[in-house]
Short mmCIF file of C-alpha atoms in Angstrom, two decimals:
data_model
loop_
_atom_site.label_atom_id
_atom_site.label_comp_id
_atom_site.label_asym_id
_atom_site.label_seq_id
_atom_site.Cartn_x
_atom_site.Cartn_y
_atom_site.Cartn_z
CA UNK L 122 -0.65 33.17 35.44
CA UNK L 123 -2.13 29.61 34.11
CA UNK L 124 0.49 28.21 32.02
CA UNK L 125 -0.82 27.44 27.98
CA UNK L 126 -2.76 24.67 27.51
CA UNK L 127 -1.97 23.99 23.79
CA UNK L 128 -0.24 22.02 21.97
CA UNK L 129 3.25 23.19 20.83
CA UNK L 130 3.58 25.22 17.79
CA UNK L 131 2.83 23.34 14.59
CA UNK L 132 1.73 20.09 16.38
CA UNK L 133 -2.19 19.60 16.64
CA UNK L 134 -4.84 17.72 18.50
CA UNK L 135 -7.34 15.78 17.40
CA UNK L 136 -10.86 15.84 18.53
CA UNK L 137 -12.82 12.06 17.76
CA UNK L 138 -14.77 12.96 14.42
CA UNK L 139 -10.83 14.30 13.14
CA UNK L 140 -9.66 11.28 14.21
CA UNK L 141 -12.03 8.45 12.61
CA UNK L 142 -11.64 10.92 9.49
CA UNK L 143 -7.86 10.38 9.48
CA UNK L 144 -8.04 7.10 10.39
CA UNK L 145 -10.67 6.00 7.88
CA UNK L 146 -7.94 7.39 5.09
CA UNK L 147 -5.07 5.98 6.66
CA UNK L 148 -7.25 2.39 6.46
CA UNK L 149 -8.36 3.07 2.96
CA UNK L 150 -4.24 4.00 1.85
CA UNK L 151 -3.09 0.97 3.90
CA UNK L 152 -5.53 -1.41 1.97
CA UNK L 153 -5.04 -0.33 -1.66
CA UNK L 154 -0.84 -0.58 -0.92
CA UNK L 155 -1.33 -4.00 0.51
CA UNK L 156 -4.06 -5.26 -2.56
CA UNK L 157 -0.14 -4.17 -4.58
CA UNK L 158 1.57 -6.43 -3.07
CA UNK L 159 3.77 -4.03 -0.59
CA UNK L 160 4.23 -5.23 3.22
CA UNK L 161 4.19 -2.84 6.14
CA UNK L 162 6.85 -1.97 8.65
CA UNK L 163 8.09 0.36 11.44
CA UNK L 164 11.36 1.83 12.73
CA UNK L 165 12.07 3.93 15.70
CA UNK L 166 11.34 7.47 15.35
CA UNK L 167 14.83 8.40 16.11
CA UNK L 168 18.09 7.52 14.54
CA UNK L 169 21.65 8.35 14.97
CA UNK L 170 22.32 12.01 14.36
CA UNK L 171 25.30 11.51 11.75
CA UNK L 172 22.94 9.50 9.55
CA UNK L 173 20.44 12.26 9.93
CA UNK L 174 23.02 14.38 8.78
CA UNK L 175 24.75 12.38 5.93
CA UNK L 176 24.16 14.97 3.35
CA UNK L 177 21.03 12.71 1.82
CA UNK L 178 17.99 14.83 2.96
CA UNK L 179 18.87 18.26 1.48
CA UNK L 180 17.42 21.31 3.21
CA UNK L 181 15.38 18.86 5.25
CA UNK L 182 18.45 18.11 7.83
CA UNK L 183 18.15 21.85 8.63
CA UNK L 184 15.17 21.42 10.05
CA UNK L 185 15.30 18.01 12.28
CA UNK L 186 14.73 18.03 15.77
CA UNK L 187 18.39 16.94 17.63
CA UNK L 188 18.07 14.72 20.89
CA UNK L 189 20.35 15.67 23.31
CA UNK L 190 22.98 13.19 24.67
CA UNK L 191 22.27 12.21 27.85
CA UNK L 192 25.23 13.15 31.37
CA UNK L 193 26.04 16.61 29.34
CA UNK L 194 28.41 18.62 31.44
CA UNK L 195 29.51 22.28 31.40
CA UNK L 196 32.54 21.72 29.45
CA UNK L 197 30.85 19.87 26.67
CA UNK L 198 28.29 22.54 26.72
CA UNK L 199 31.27 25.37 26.27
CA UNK L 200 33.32 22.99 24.09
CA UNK L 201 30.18 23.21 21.49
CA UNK L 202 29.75 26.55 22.43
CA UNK L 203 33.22 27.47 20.68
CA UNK L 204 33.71 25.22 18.31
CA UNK L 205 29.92 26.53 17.04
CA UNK L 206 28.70 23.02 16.53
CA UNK L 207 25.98 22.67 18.22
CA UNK L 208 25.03 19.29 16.79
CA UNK L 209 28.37 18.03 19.08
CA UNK L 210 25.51 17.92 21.89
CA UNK L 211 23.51 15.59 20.01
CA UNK L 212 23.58 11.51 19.20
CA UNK L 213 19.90 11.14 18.14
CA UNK L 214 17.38 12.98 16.31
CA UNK L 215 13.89 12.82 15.80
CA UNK L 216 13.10 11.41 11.79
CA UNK L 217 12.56 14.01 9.28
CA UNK L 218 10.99 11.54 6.48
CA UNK L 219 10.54 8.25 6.09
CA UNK L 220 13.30 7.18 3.44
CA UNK L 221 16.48 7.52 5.25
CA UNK L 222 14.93 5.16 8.25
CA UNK L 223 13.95 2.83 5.28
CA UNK L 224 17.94 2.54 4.11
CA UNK L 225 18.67 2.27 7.35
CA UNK L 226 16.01 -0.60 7.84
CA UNK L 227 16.77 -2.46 4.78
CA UNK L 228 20.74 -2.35 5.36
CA UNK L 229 19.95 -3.87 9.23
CA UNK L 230 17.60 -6.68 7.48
CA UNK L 231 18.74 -7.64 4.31
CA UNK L 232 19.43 -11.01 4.67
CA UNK L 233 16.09 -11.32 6.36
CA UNK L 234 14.13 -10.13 3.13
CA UNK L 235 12.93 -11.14 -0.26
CA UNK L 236 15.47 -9.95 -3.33
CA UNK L 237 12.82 -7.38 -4.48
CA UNK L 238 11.12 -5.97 -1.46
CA UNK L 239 8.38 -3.49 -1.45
CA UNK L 240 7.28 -1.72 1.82
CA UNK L 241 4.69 0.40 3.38
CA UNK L 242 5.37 3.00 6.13
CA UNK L 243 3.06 5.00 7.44
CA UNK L 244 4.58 6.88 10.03
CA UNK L 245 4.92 10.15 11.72
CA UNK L 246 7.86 12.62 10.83
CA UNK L 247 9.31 15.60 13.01
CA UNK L 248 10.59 18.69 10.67
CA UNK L 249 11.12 22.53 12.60
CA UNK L 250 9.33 23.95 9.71
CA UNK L 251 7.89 27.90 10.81
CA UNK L 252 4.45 26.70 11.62
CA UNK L 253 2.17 27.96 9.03
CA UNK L 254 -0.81 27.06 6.76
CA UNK L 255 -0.70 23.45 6.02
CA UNK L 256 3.41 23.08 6.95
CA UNK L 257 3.51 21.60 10.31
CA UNK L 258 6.19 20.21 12.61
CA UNK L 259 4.52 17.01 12.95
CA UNK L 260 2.95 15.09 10.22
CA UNK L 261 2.23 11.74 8.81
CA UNK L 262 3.63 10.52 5.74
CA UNK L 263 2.81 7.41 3.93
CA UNK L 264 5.33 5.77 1.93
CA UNK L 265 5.92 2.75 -0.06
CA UNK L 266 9.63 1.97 -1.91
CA UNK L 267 10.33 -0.67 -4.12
CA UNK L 268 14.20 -1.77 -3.29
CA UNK L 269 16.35 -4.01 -5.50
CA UNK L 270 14.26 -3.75 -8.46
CA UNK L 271 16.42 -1.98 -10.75
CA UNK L 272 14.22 -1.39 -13.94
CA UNK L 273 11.34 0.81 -14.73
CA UNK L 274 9.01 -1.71 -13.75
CA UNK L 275 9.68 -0.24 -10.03
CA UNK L 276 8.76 3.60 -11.35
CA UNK L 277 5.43 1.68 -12.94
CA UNK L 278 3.95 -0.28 -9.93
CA UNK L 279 4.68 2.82 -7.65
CA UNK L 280 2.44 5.23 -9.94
CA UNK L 281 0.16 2.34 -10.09
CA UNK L 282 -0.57 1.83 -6.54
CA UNK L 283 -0.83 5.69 -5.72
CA UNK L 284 -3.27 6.45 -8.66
CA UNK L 285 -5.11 3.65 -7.04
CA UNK L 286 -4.75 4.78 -3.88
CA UNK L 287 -5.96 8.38 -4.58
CA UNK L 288 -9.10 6.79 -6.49
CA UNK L 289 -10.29 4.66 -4.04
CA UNK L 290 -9.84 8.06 -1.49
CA UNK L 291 -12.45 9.88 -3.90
CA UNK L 292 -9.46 12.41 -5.43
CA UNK L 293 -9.97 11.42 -9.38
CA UNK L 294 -8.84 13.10 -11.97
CA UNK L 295 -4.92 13.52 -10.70
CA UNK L 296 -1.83 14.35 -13.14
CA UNK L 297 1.46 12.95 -12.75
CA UNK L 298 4.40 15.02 -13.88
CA UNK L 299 7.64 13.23 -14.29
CA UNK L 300 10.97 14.19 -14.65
CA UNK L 301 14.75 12.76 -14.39
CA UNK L 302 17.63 14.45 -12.67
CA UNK L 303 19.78 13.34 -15.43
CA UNK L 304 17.84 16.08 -16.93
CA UNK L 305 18.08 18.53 -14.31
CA UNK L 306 21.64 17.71 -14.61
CA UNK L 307 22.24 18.92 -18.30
CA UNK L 308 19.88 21.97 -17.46
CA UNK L 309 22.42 22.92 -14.93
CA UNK L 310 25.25 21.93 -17.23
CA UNK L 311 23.75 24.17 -20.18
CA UNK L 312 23.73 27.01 -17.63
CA UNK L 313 27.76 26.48 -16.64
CA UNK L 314 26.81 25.88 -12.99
CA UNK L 315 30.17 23.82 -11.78
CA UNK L 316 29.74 20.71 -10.30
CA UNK L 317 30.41 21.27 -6.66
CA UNK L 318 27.32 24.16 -6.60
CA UNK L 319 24.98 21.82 -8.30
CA UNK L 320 23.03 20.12 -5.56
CA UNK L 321 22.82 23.89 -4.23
CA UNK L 322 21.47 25.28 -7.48
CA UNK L 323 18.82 22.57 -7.62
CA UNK L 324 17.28 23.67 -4.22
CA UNK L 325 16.85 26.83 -5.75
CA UNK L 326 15.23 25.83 -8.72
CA UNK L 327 12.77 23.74 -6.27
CA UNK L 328 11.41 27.20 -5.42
CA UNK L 329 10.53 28.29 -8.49
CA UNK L 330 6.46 27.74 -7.58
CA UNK L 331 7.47 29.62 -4.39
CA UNK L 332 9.33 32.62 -5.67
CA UNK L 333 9.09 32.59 -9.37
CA UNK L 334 11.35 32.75 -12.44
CA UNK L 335 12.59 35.86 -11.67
CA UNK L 336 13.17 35.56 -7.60
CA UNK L 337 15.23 31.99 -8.72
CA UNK L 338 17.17 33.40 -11.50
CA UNK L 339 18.54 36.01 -8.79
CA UNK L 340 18.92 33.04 -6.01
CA UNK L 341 21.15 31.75 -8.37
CA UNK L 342 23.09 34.90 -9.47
CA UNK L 343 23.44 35.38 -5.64
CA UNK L 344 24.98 31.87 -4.94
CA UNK L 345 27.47 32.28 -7.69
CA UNK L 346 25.95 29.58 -9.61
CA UNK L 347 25.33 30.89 -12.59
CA UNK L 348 27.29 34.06 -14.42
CA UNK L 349 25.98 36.65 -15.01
CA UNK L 350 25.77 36.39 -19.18
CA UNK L 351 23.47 33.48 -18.43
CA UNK L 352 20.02 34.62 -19.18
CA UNK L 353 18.31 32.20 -16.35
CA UNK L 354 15.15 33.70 -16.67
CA UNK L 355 14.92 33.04 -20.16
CA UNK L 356 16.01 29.61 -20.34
CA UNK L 357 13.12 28.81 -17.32
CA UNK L 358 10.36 30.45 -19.27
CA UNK L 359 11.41 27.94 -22.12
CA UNK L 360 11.64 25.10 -19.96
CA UNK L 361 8.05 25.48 -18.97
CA UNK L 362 6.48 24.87 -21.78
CA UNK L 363 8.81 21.69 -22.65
CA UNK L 364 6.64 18.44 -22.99
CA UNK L 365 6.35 15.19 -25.07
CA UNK L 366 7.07 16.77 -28.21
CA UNK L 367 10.79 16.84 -27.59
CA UNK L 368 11.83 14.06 -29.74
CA UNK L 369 10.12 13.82 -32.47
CA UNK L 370 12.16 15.01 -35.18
CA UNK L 371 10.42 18.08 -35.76
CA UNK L 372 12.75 20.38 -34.57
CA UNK L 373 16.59 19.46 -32.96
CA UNK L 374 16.21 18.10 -29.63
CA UNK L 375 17.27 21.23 -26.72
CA UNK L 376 20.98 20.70 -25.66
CA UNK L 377 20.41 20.31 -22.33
CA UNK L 378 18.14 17.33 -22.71
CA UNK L 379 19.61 13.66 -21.61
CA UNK L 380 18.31 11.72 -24.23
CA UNK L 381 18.67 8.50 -22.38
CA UNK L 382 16.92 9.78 -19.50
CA UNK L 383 13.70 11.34 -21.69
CA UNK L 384 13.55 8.31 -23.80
CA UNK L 385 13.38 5.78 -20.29
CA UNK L 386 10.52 8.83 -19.29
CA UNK L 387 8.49 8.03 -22.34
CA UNK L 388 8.63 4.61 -21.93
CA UNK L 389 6.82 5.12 -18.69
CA UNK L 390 4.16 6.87 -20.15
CA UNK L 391 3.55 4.69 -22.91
CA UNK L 392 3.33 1.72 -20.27
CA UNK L 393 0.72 3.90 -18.74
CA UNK L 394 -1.86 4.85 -21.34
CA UNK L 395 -4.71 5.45 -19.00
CA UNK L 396 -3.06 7.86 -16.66
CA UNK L 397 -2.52 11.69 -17.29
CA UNK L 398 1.31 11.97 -17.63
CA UNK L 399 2.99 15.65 -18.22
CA UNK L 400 6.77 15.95 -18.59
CA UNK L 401 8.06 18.79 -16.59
CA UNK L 402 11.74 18.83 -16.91
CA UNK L 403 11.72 22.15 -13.80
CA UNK L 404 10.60 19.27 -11.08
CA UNK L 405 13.48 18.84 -8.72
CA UNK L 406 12.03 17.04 -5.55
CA UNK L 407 14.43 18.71 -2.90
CA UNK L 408 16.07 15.85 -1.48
CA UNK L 409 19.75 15.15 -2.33
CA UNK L 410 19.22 11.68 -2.40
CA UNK L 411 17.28 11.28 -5.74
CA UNK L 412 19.44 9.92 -8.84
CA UNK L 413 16.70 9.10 -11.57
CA UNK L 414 13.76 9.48 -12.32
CA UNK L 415 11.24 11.97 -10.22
CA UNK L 416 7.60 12.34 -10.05
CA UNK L 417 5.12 14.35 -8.57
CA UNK L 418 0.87 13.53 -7.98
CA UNK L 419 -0.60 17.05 -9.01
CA UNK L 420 -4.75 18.12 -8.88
CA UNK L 421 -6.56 20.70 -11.20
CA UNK L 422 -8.13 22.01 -7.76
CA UNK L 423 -5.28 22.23 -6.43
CA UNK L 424 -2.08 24.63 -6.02
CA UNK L 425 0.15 22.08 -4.52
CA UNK L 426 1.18 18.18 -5.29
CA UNK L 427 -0.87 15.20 -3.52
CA UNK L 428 2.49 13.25 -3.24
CA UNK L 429 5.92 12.99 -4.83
CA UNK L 430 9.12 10.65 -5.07
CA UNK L 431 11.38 8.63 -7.39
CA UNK L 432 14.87 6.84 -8.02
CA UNK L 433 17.03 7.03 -5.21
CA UNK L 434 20.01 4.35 -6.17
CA UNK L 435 22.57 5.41 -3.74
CA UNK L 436 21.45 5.91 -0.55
CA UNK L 437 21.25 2.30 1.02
CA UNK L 438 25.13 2.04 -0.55
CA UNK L 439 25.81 4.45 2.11
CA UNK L 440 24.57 1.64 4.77
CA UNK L 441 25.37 -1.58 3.33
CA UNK L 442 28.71 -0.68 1.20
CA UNK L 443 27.15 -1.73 -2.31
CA UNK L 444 24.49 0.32 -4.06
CA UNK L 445 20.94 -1.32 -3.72
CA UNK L 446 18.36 -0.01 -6.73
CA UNK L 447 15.61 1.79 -4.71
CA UNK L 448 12.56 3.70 -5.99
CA UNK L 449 9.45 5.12 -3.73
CA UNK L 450 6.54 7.66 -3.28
CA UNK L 451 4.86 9.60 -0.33
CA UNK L 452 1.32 10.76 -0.48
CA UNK L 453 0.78 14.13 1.24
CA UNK L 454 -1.42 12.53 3.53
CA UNK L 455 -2.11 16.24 5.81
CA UNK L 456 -2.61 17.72 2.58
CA UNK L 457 -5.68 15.09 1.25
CA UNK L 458 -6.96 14.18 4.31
CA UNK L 459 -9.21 16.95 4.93
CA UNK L 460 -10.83 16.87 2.03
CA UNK L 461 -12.06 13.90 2.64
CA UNK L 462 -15.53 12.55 3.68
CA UNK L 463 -16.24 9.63 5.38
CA UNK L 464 -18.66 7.64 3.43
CA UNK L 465 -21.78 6.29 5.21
CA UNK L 466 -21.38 2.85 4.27
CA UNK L 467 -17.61 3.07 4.99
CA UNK L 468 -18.06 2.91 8.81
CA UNK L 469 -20.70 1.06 10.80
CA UNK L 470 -23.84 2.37 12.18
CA UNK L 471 -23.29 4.35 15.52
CA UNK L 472 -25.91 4.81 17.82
CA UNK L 473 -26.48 5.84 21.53
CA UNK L 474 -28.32 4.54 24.43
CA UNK L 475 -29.86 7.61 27.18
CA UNK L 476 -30.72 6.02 30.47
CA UNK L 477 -31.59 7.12 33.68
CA UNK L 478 -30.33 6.79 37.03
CA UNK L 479 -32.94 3.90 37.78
CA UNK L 480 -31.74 1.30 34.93
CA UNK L 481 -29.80 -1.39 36.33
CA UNK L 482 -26.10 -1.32 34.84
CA UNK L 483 -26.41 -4.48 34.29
CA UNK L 484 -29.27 -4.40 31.42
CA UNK L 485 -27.35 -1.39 30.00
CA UNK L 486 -24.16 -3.18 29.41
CA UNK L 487 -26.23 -6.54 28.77
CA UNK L 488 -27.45 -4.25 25.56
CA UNK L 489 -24.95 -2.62 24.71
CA UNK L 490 -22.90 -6.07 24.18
CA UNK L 491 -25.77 -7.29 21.88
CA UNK L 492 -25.58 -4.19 19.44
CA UNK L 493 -22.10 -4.25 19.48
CA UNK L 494 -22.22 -8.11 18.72
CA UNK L 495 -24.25 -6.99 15.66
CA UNK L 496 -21.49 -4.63 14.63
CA UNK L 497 -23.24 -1.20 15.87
CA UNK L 498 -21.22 1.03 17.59
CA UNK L 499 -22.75 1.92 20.65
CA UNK L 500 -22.09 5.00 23.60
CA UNK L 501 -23.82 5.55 27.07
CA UNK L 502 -25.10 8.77 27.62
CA UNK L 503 -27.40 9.51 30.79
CA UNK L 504 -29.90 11.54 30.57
CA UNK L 505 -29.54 14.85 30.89
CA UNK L 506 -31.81 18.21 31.50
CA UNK L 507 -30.42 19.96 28.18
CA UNK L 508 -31.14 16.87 25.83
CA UNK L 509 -30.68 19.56 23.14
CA UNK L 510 -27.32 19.89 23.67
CA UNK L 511 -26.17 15.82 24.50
CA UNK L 512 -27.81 15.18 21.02
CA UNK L 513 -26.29 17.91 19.06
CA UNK L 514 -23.05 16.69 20.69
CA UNK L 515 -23.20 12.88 19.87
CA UNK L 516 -24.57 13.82 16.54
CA UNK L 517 -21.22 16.09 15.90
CA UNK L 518 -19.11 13.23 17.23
CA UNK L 519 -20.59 10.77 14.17
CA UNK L 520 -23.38 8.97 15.87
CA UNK L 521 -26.97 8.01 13.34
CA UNK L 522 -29.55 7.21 16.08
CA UNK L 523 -30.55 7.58 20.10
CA UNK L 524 -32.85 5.33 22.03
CA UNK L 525 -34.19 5.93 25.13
CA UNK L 526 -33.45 3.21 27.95
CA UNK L 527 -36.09 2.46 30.77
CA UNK L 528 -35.62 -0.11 33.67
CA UNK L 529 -38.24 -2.11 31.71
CA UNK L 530 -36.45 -3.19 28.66
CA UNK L 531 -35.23 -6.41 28.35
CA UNK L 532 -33.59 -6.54 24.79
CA UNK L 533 -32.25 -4.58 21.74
CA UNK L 534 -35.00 -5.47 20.06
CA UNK L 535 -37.66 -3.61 22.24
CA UNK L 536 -35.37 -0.36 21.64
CA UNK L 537 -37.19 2.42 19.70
CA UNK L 538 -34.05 4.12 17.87
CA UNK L 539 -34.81 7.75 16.50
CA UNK L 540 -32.70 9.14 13.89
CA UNK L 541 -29.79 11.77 14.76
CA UNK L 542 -29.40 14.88 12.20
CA UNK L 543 -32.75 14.46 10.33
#
């Protein structure tokens, strides 16, 4: 039996016209985040298992990929077996975001960089998601973090750059909401769920556009977060329809709300009059390293968020020994990028050249190397008895134009170019 051919489950290939589709975002994200004033750089796509597993990424460190250590032997392999850790066989793992390598980064390189630095990753990440519908186990993310700016002018230049970003990608008309875990804090408080269950309660309320009011308010009756006489389902259906209106005297302010935290969240939407700002005080962002403010990118055409961060104070503390302010925001780039066209003044004019077996190789490179000097991309095709189908291909894989090469011609400008697709 031939063994399977494709790639493994919830990693993809990409065929050329994919490709120069990503890539033509990717170029487009990595120019708007540099015209902000944010610098790129890369880290390994591994790091040491116990900082995989420091408790910072949430559900997330469920699913990373553990790299074996290397000269296991039997008895380590039955020592894990009963103890029931299996992550004893493992020094390394495979990133599952972009953020924890970024602490990691900025605690190694500190002295090395400016006292407000603001970086661009774009990067792949490794998750062992259950393969489905636009969840993979290998995507790209593209992040940039603001760290040791402590005030909200970090929050602002983030939402900046990424409404910019998703502009100049064609996706107008975005929404941010914004929310503060301070607030999700005194949510939980109002609701009695004890401290040490918090971080567990807010995963479940990160389902709620998964599984609804009602499947969350039993989560959390399940879990033993909330008693029973708490009316979960209730206080959600209130929180939904909480917005700006919260403090303006009209009526008392909810007890839950953190008025410190909703005034700071005002003052970035007043410093941001252009851009559609909702507050939804229900957005959790799942990972456990967030301490402030969250946001999310959402779409009227869309059921899901184009990108999400926000305030995450005390992770590089973790690293260096003294808490670093850090702030920073990921664009669903698998999630926008095929919705994307490529513009046909956004790439250069792509044309091919059919010769026969009689034309020197010489002349054919000789003009290739002048269209390509004139910034035309340019393929060799030979001729073929089914030009049908070699046009219909090339035309799939992007190219504009053909021309057909004879021994006789001499330069580009003797080639008669028809157009591909018309």
């Amino acid at each position: 039996m031939a063994a399977s051919v494709t790639p493994p489950r919830g990693m993809r290939d990409f065929l050329p016209a994919e490709k120069a589709r990503r890539e033509h975002a990717l170029g487009v994200i990595r120019g708007v985040y540099a015209a902000h004033g944010f610098d790129e750089i890369e880290t390994p796509v591994m790091e040491d298992s116990s900082r995989l597993h420091a408790g910072l990424g949430g559900d997330n460190e469920k699913l990373a990929f553990a790299v074996m250590k290397r000269g296991l032997t039997a008895d380590d392999l039955a020592r894990a077996a009963a103890s029931g850790d299996a992550l004893a066989l493992a020094d390394l793992g495979l990133r599952y975001d972009l953020t924890v390598p970024l602490a990691r980064f900025y605690a190694t390189h500190r002295a090395a960089l400016p006292p407000v630095f603001r970086a661009i990753q774009i990067a792949p990440v490794w998750r062992a998601e259950r393969p489905q519908k636009g969840r993979y186990r290998q995507f790209v993310q593209c992040d940039i973090d603001i760290i040791g700016e402590a005030g909200p002018l970090a929050e602002l230049e983030l939402l900046t750059a990424t409404v910019a970003t998703l502009d100049a990608l064609g996706l107008t008309g975005t929404t941010i909401r914004l929310n503060d875990r301070r607030v999700l804090q005194g949510i939980l408080a109002s609701w009695g769920v004890p401290e040490e269950l918090r971080e567990r309660a807010l995963i479940t309320v990160d389902k709620l556009d998964k599984i609804g009011v009602a499947g969350v308010a039993a989560e959390l009756a399940e879990t033993g977060a909330v008693s029973a006489d708490v009316d979960v389902a209730t206080a959600l259906e209130g929180l939904t329809s909480a917005d700006w209106h919260l403090a303006d005297g009209v009526v008392p302010p909810p007890a839950w709300l953190d008025r410190s935290a909703y005034d700071d969240l005002l003052a970035l939407r007043a410093a941001l009059p252009d851009a559609a700002i909702e507050f939804d005080p229900t957005l959790v962002r799942g990972m456990g390293y967030y301490t402030g403010t969250i946001f999310e990118i959402a779409h009227p055409e869309f059921g899901y968020s184009l990108g999400g961060g926000g305030r995450y104070d005390g992770m590089i503390g973790r690293f260096l020994g003294q808490d670093v302010p850090a702030c920073g925001f990921s664009i669903g780039f698998e999630r926008i990028v095929d919705l994307l066209e490529i513009a046909d003044d956004a790439r250069p004019r792509a044309v091919v050249l059919v010769y026969d077996g009689e034309v020197p190789q010489a002349r054919l490179l000789a003009l290739k190397a002048e269209l390509v000097a004139s910034g035309t991309r340019v393929r060799l095709e030979r001729r073929t008895k089914n030009m049908r189908a070699l046009l219909d291909r090339v035309t799939a894989d992007g190219f504009d134009a053909f021309a057909n090469v004879s021994a006789s011609a001499t330069d580009a400008a003797a080639l008669e170019f028809r157009e591909l697709g018309a």
